[in-house]
Coordinates of C-alpha atoms and ligand atoms in Angstrom, one line a residue:
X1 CA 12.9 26.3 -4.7
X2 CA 10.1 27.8 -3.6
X3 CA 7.5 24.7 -3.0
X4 CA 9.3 23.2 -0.4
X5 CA 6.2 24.1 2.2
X6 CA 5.9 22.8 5.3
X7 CA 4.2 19.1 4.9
X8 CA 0.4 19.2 5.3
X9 CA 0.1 15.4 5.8
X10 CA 3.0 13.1 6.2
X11 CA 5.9 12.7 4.2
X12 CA 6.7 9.8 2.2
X13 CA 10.2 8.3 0.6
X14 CA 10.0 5.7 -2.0
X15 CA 12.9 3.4 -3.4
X16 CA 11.4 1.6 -6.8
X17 CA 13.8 -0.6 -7.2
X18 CA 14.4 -3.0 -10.1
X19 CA 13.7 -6.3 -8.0
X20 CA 12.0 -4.7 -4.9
X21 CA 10.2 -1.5 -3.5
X22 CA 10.6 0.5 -0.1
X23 CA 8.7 3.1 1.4
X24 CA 9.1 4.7 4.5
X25 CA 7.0 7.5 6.2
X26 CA 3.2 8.2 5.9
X27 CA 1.5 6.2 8.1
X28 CA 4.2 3.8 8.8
X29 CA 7.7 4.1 11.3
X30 CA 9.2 1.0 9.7
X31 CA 10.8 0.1 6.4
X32 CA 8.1 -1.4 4.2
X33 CA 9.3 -3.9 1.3
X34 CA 7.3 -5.4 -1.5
X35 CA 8.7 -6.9 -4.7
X36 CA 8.2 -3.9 -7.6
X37 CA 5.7 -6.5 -9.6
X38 CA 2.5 -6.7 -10.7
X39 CA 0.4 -10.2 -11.4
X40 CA -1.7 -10.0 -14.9
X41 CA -3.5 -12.1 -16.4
X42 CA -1.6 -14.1 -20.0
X43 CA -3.0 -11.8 -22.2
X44 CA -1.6 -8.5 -19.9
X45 CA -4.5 -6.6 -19.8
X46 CA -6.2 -7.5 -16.5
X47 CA -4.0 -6.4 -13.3
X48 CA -5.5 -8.7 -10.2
X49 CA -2.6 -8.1 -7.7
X50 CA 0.6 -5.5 -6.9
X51 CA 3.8 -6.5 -4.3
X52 CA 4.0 -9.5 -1.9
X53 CA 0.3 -10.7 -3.1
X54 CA 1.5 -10.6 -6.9
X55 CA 4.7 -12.8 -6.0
X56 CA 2.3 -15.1 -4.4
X57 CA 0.2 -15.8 -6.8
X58 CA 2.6 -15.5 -9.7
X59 CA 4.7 -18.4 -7.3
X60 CA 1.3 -20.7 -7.2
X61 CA -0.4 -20.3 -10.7
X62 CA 2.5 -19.4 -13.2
X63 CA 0.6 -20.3 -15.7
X64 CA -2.0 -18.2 -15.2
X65 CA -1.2 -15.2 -14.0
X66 CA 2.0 -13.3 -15.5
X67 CA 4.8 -11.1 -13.4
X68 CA 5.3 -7.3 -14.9
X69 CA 7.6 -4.7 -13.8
X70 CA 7.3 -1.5 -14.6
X71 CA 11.1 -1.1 -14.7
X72 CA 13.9 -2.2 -16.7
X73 CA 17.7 -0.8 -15.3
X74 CA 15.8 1.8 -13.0
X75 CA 13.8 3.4 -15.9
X76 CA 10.1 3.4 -16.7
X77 CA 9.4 0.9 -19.3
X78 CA 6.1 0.4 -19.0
X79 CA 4.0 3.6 -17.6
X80 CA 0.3 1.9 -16.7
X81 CA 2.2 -1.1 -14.4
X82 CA 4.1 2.1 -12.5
X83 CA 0.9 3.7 -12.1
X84 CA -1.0 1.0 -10.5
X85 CA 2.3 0.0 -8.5
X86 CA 2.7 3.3 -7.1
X87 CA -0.7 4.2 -6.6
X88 CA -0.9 1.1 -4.4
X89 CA 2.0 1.4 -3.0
X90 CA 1.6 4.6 -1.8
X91 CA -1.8 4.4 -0.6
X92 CA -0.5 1.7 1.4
X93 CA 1.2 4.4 3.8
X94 CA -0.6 7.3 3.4
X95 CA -4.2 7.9 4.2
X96 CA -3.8 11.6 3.6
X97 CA -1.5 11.3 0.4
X98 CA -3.1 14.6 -1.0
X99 CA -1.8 16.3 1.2
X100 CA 2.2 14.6 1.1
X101 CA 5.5 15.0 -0.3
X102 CA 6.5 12.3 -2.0
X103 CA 10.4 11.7 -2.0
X104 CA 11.5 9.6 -5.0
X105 CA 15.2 7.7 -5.2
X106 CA 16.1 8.3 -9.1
X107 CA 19.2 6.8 -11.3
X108 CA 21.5 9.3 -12.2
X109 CA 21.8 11.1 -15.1
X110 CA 18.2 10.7 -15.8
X111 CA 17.2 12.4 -18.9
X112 CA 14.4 15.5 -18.5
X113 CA 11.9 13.4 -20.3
X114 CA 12.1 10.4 -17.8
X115 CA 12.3 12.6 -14.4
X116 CA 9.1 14.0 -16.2
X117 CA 7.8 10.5 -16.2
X118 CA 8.8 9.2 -12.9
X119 CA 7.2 12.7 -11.4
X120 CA 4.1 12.4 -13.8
X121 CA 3.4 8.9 -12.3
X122 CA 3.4 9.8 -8.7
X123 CA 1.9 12.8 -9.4
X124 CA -1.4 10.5 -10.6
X125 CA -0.9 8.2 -8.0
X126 CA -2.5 11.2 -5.8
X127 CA 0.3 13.0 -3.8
X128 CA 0.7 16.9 -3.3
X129 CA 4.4 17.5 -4.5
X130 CA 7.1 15.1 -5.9
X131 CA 10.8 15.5 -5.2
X132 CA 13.6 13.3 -7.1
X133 CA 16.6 12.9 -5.5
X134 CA 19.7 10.7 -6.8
X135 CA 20.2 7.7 -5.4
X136 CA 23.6 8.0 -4.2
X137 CA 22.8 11.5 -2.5
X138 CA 20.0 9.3 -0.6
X139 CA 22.4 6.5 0.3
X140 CA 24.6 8.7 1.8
X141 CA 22.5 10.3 4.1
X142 CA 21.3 6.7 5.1
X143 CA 24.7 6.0 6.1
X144 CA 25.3 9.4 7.9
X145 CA 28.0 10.6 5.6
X146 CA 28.7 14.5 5.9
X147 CA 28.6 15.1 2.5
X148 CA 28.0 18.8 3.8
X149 CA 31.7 19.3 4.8
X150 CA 34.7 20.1 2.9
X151 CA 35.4 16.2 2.2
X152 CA 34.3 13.9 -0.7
X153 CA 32.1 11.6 0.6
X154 CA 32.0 8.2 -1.9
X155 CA 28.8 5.9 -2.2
X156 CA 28.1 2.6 -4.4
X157 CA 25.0 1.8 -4.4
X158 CA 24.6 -2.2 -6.0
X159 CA 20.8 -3.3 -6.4
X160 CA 19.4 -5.8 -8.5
X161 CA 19.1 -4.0 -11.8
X162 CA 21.6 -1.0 -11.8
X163 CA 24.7 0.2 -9.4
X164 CA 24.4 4.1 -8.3
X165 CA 28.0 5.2 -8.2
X166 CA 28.3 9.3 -6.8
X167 CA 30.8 11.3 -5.2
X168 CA 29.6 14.0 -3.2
X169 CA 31.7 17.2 -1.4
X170 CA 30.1 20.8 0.2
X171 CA 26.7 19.9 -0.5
X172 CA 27.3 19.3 -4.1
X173 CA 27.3 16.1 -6.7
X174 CA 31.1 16.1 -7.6
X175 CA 30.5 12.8 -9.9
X176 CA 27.6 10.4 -10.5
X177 CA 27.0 7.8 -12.9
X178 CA 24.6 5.0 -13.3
X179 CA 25.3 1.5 -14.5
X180 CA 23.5 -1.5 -15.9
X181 CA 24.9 -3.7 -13.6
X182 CA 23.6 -5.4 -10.5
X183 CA 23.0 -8.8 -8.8
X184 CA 20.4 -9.9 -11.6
X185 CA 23.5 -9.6 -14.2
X186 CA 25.3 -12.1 -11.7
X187 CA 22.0 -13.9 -11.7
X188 CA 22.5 -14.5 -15.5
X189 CA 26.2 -15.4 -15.5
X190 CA 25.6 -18.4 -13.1
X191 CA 22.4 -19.6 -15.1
X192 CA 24.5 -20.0 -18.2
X193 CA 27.2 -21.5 -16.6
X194 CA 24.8 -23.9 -15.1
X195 CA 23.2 -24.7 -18.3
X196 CA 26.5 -24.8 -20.1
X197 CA 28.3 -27.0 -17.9
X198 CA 25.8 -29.0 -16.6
X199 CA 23.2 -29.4 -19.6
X200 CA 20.0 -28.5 -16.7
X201 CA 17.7 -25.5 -16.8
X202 CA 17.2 -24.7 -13.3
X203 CA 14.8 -22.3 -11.7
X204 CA 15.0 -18.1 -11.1
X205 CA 15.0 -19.1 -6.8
X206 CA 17.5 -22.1 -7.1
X207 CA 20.0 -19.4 -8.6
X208 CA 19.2 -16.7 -5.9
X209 CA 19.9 -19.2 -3.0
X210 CA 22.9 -20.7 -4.8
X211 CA 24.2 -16.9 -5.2
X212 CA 23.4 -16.1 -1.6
X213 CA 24.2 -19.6 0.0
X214 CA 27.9 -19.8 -1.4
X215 CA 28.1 -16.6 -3.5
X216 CA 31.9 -15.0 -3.2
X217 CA 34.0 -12.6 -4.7
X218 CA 36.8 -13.6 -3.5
X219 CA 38.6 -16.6 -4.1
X220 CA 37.0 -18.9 -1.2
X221 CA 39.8 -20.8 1.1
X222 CA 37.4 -24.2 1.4
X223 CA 35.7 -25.2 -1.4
X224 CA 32.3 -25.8 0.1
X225 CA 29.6 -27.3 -2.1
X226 CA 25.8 -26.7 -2.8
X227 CA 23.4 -29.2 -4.3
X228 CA 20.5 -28.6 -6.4
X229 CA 18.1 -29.9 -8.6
X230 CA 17.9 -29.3 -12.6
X231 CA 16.0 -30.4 -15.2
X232 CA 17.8 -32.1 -18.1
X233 CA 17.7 -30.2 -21.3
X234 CA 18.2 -33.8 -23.1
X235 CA 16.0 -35.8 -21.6
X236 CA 13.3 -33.4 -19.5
X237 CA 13.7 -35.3 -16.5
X238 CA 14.8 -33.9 -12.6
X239 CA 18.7 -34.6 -11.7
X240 CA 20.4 -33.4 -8.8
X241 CA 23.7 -31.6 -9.1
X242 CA 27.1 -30.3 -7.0
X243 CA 28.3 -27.2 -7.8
X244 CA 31.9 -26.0 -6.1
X245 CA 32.3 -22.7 -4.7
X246 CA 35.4 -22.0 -6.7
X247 CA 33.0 -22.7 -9.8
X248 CA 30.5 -19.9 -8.4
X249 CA 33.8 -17.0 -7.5
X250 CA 35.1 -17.8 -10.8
X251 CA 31.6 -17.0 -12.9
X252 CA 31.2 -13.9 -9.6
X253 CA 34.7 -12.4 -10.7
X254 CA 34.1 -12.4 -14.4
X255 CA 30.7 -10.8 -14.5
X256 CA 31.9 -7.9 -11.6
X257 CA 35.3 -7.0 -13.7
X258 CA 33.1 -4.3 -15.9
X259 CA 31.9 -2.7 -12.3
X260 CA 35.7 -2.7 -11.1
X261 CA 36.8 -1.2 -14.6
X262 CA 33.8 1.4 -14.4
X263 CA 34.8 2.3 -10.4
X264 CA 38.5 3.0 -11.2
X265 CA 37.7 4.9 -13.9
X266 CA 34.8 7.6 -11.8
X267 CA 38.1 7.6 -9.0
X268 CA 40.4 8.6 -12.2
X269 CA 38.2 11.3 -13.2
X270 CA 37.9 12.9 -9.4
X271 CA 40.4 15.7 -8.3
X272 CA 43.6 15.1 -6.4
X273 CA 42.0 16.4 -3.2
X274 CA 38.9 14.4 -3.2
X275 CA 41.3 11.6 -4.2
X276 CA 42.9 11.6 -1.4
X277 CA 39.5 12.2 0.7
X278 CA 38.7 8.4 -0.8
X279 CA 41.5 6.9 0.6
X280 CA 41.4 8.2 4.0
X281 CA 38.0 7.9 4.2
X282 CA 37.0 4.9 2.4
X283 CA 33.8 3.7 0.2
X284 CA 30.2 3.5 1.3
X285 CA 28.8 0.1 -0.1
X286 CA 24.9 -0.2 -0.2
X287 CA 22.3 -1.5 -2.1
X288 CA 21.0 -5.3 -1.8
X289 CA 24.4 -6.9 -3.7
X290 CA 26.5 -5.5 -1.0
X291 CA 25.8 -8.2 1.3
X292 CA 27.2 -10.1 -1.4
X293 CA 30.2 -12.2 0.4
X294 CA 33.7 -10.8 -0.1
X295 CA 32.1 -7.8 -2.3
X296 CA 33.8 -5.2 0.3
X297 CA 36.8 -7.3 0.4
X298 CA 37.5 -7.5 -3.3
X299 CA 36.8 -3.8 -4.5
X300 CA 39.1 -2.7 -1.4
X301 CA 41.9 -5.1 -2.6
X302 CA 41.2 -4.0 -6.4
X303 CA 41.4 -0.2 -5.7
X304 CA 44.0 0.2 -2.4
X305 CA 41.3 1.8 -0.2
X306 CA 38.6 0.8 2.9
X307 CA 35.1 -0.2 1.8
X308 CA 32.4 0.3 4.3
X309 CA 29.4 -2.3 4.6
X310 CA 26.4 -0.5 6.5
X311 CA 24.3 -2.6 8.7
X312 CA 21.0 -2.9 6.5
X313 CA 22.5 -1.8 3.4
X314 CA 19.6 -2.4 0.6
X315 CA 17.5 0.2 3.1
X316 CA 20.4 3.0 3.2
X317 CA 18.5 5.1 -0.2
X318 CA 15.0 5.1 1.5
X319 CA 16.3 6.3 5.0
X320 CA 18.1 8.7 3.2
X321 CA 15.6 9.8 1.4
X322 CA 13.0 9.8 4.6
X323 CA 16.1 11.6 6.6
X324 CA 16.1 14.3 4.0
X325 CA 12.7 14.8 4.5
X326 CA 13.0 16.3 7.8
X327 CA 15.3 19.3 6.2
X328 CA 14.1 19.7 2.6
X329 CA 15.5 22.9 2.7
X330 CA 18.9 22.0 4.1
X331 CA 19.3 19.5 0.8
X332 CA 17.1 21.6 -1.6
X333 CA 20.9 21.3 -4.0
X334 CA 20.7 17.4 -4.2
X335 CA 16.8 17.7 -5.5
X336 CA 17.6 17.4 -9.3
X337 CA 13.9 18.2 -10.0
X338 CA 10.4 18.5 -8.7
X339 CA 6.5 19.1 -9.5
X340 CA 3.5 20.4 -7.4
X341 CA -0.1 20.7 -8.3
X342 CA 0.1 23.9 -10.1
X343 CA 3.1 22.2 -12.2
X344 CA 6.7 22.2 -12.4
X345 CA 9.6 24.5 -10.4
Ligands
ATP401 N1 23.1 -12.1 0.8 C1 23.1 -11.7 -0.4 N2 24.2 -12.1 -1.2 C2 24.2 -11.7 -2.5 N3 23.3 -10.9 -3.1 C3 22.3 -10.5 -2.4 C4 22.1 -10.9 -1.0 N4 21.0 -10.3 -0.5 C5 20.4 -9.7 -1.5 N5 21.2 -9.8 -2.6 C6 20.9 -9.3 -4.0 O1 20.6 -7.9 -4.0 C7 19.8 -7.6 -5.1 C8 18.6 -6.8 -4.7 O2 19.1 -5.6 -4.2 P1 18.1 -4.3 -4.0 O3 17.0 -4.7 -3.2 O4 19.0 -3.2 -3.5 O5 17.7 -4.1 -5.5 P2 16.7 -3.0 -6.1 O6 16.7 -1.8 -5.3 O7 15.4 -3.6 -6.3 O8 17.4 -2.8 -7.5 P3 17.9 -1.5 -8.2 O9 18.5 -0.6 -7.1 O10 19.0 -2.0 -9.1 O11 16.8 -0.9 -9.0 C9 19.3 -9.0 -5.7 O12 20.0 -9.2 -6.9 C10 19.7 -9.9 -4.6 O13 20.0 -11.2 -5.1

């Protein structure tokens, strides 16, 4: 791979998420996060604000201003909201992004047509050279696996939009697979159940904080209780409401059973050795859904082996990704494509 040059200007790693955005690098030590949205105006033509300042205003003037995302299940859905998302973003680290390497988290098994996209847009947004790397690969590194060693290193990687599932072994991808299923599918479950069960519409936050306040996926041993406001769908008018934890597991456990299925089946697939590496060694969990109570728990109990929750997990792919930047060399295998100025590899 002969573009990976030294770095003229500072590196910088980029997660684009489904629900949020990190970068690391550039500029900047720390972690940045900022939700992967962009505020337009009704008709969608006028942009006015990217990140934390488009979740503001979107929060305070819904009816004027609109969210977009430029992503739907980790894909590019729609090119000119990436553009001025990344261009932002980026510029928001870099002062000398001309002159940097760019180091983007991707799904796996993306198709040549949409690594061409994803590399096209940061390309435009102004940086020197663009380097994909799956997400998985990233996640490990995050964690410190040594997915360099004669062992099969596992990683799950659960976001908002889409889990990252890989298997990696001697510097190699043994397995990866992408999946359209993360917390905003359990997001769903519990907003029909509410409206099912309850007859009330309630609102996109009241569903995050009821997910994160007594959210479980395992069977909980007190059935706690949260209250919350909903909006009758008879009458239009505000009524409060209890909802039981066991209510919450139950909706939790149905919507994660085609994850489990999808798990065992990669595990099925692996070889006998690598197998056997899995059980002795466990699973990485990351991604912002692993800190989803009981999550570890119940894909240990489902599959007989130990499941590891990082500290930090939904940061694991972009300090992967920024940790791979010291030796791009050393993990030129993982890069599954890249672009400079003069074109493509
Ligand atoms: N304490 C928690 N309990 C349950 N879920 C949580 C918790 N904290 C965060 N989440 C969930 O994590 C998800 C966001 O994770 P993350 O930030 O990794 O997603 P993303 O990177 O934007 O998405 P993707 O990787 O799918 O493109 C959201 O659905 C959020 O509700």
């Amino acid at each position: 791979m002969s573009s990976i040059l030294p770095s003229l200007g500072r590196d910088v790693s980029i997660d684009i998420g489904s629900i949020q955005t990190r970068l690391m690098g550039g500029t900047r030590e720390s972690v940045i996060s900022e939700p992967s949205i962009v505020a337009t105006d009704a008709k969608q033509q006028k942009i006015v604000a990217v990140g934390d300042e488009a979740d503001r205003i979107v929060r305070r003037m819904p009816d004027m201003w609109r969210p977009l995302t430029p992503l739907k299940d980790g894909f590019i859905v729609d090119y000119r909201v990436m553009h001025t998302m990344l261009k932002y973003f980026l510029h928001k680290v870099s002062n000398t992004l001309r002159l940097s390497r760019v180091l983007v988290g991707v799904p796996c098994g993306m198709t040549d047509v949409e690594q061409r996209a994803m590399m096209d847009a940061v390309m435009q947004a102004g940086a020197r050279e663009v380097f994909l790397i799956e997400r998985p690969v990233a996640a490990a590194i995050g964690c410190g696996l040594p997915i360099f060693d004669a062992r099969g290193s596992m990683v799950i990687d659960i976001g908002g939009g889409t889990t990252d599932i890989g298997i990696m072994s001697l510097g190699g991808i043994v397995s990866s697979k992408t999946i359209r299923f993360g917390g905003s599918d359990i997001n769903t479950a519990l907003l029909r159940y509410i409206r099912q069960c309850f007859g009330v519409m309630v609102s996109d936050e009241t569903i995050m904080d009821l997910k994160h306040s007594i959210g479980t996926a395992i069977a909980p041993l007190e059935d706690s209780e949260y209250v919350f406001q909903g909006r009758d769908m008879m009458n239009g008018l505000g009524r409060r409401c209890v909802i039981h934890q066991s209510e919450v597991y139950q909706v939790i456990d149905d919507s994660l059973q085609g994850l489990l299925d999808e798990i065992k089946q990669i595990i099925r697939q692996a070889a006998p050795e690598i197998v056997a590496d899995i059980m002795q060694y466990g699973i990485w969990l990351t991604g912002g859904t692993a800190l989803l109570e009981g999550l570890s728990q119940r894909i240990g109990t489902e599959l007989g082996v130990p499941v590891h929750v990082p500290e930090l997990p939904e940061e694991k792919v972009v300090t992967g990704l920024h940790g791979a930047t010291a030796d791009l060399v050393g993990v030129s295998r993982f890069i599954v494509n890249s672009k400079n100025r003069k074109g493509r590899d």
